[in-house]
Every structure is written in structure tokens, then in C-alpha cells.
């Protein structure tokens, strides 16, 4: 995983074909830029700076005894130190996904998962309060609906059940992006080809957001097509996909 942090990556990530019941990894990247280790030591000499930089790089190396979870915790802690990695939108993130939003000079922000999950209902037709669409509200929306522990309409799995148990590369702090967060995701993550299904209730190219619509009828939520960028509001019994995101 530490190799991914050094790899140069593209500004626009392309996802390959996704199995409807399986996750899929991000494919077809092209090198253009790489995250930088932040150095907060302006008084150091050139020779001291080299030593300091090597020390930072040593700190993010994965030890042979570390589990995925332990290494994920290490990388998370590093981001709150002087050795924080500076990211730009389009970089490969700590969890191996795509950074799509940055704050604090690139030391914090949001990244996508390197995988998507398909064949999922929004469900929770009695939940109407998760209407926040702003950047930064996806985590709150997700936490709110997950607590409801509600069911699907057609007997399938809900996005809330899937996100609650989702883990990748040792990271488990994932949530479903809000409508505006998902719009930002589309700037850097696309499907390579449009995905299809023979099921009339299943549209795998569309990604659910965590934002419920404020319009009537109340049982609809926002989604976006990661192949062509089309935005829609649809009833929650349809089976779409999700691209989990996390904060760093």
C-alpha cells in the first residue's frame, strides 16, 4: 500500500467493468503527479532537511508485522503530524482510492474507495430527514440513516447495510457521499463503459448519494451516473451502485 502513495496517478481515474454482485477495482491510471510529504521545518539546513525528509518517509513505511488495519491507523495518525502527506485532487489516497477534495493545503480531505458496490437499494422509505446535500454532510447523512436500521423495499440489500460492513485496505471509516460530494467525485472518477442489467429495477452505472430529496413524493433520493454524469432523483426501491468515500 505504501507503494501506491508514491505512484504518480492520473487526474481522471477510469473504472473498468463492474460485476453486478461484486466489487471492482479502479483500472487504467496514468502517471502525472504524486503526493508530497509535508515538511514543517523552515529553520533546517539543506543537509538537515534531507535527514528530516528521510525520517518522514521511514515513518510511513509498512512494517512486516503490521496488519492492514494497523497500517491504516498509522497512515491516519501521520496526517496529523509534521510528516503529513500533501495530496491534490486526482491523487491516489491513503486507502488506495482517488482524492477528490482537499483542505488544509492537501493534508486533509476526502477520497473515494478503489472499489464500487452494486445491486443495492437505498431502502429506508420512511426516512425523510437525510436531506443535506452540501460537501461535508455525507458522513452525517450516513450516520443518521444507519441508526434507523431500516429495510429494503424489494428484499435486496440496502446501501446502509453494505456501507456499515465495508472495509478496504484496512480502512473501515467509509460513508456514502452527499449529492454535492458525489458531483465532486465525478470530476475525477468515471466508469470506462456504461454498465447494464437485464433487471428493470437495476441501473449499475448510477451511484446513490446519501441525500434524500426534499421534493414530493418523499420516498426518492439523489443519484448520479458515473459514466456520463447524468443526475437523477429516483425511488428508493431501484438497485443502483455506491462508491464509498472517507475523510482523511
C-alpha angles and dihedrals in degrees: 000000000000088000089062090058090060098041117104110237140191129264090232119044119205123210119212127219114315125214110230095233098032139063121248133205128238112266141188105034125170125207119248111130141005137211114263129221109242114236117199100180109100094162095060122109119239091261092048090049091057090053091046092050092050089050090054093049090049090054094059095049114115114239119222092243095054122108119217089259094050092050091048089053090050093052090047092053093047090061089067095053137072088266093063116145113242113223135193128202107278095031123125106260133221092271094047097259131107125287107228103167132029137190135176093039092307099306091108135028141099134304135186126235115259087235137053128214121222141194095044132142122216086221121167094104092178093057113097105153101078093088101128111124103174127112106271096031100090093086092051093047091050095048091049097052095040089058089058090066090204133170137247122253098230102032097263129121118281126228088243094058091047096049093048092064100031118124132165131175090353095305119119102164095100129142139176113265123243120243094268093042089054089050088056090049090057090060090067107020125057136166110247092220134010113266122225139191134191089223109097090213095052126084108166096181090065119084121209118231121208090240118108116209120253091210127094129292090053096210096079132097139190125265138168132209109237091200100057106004096246113158124211146167113223141168115275097240092074116101112234134152134260133214106205119219135193140192123245 
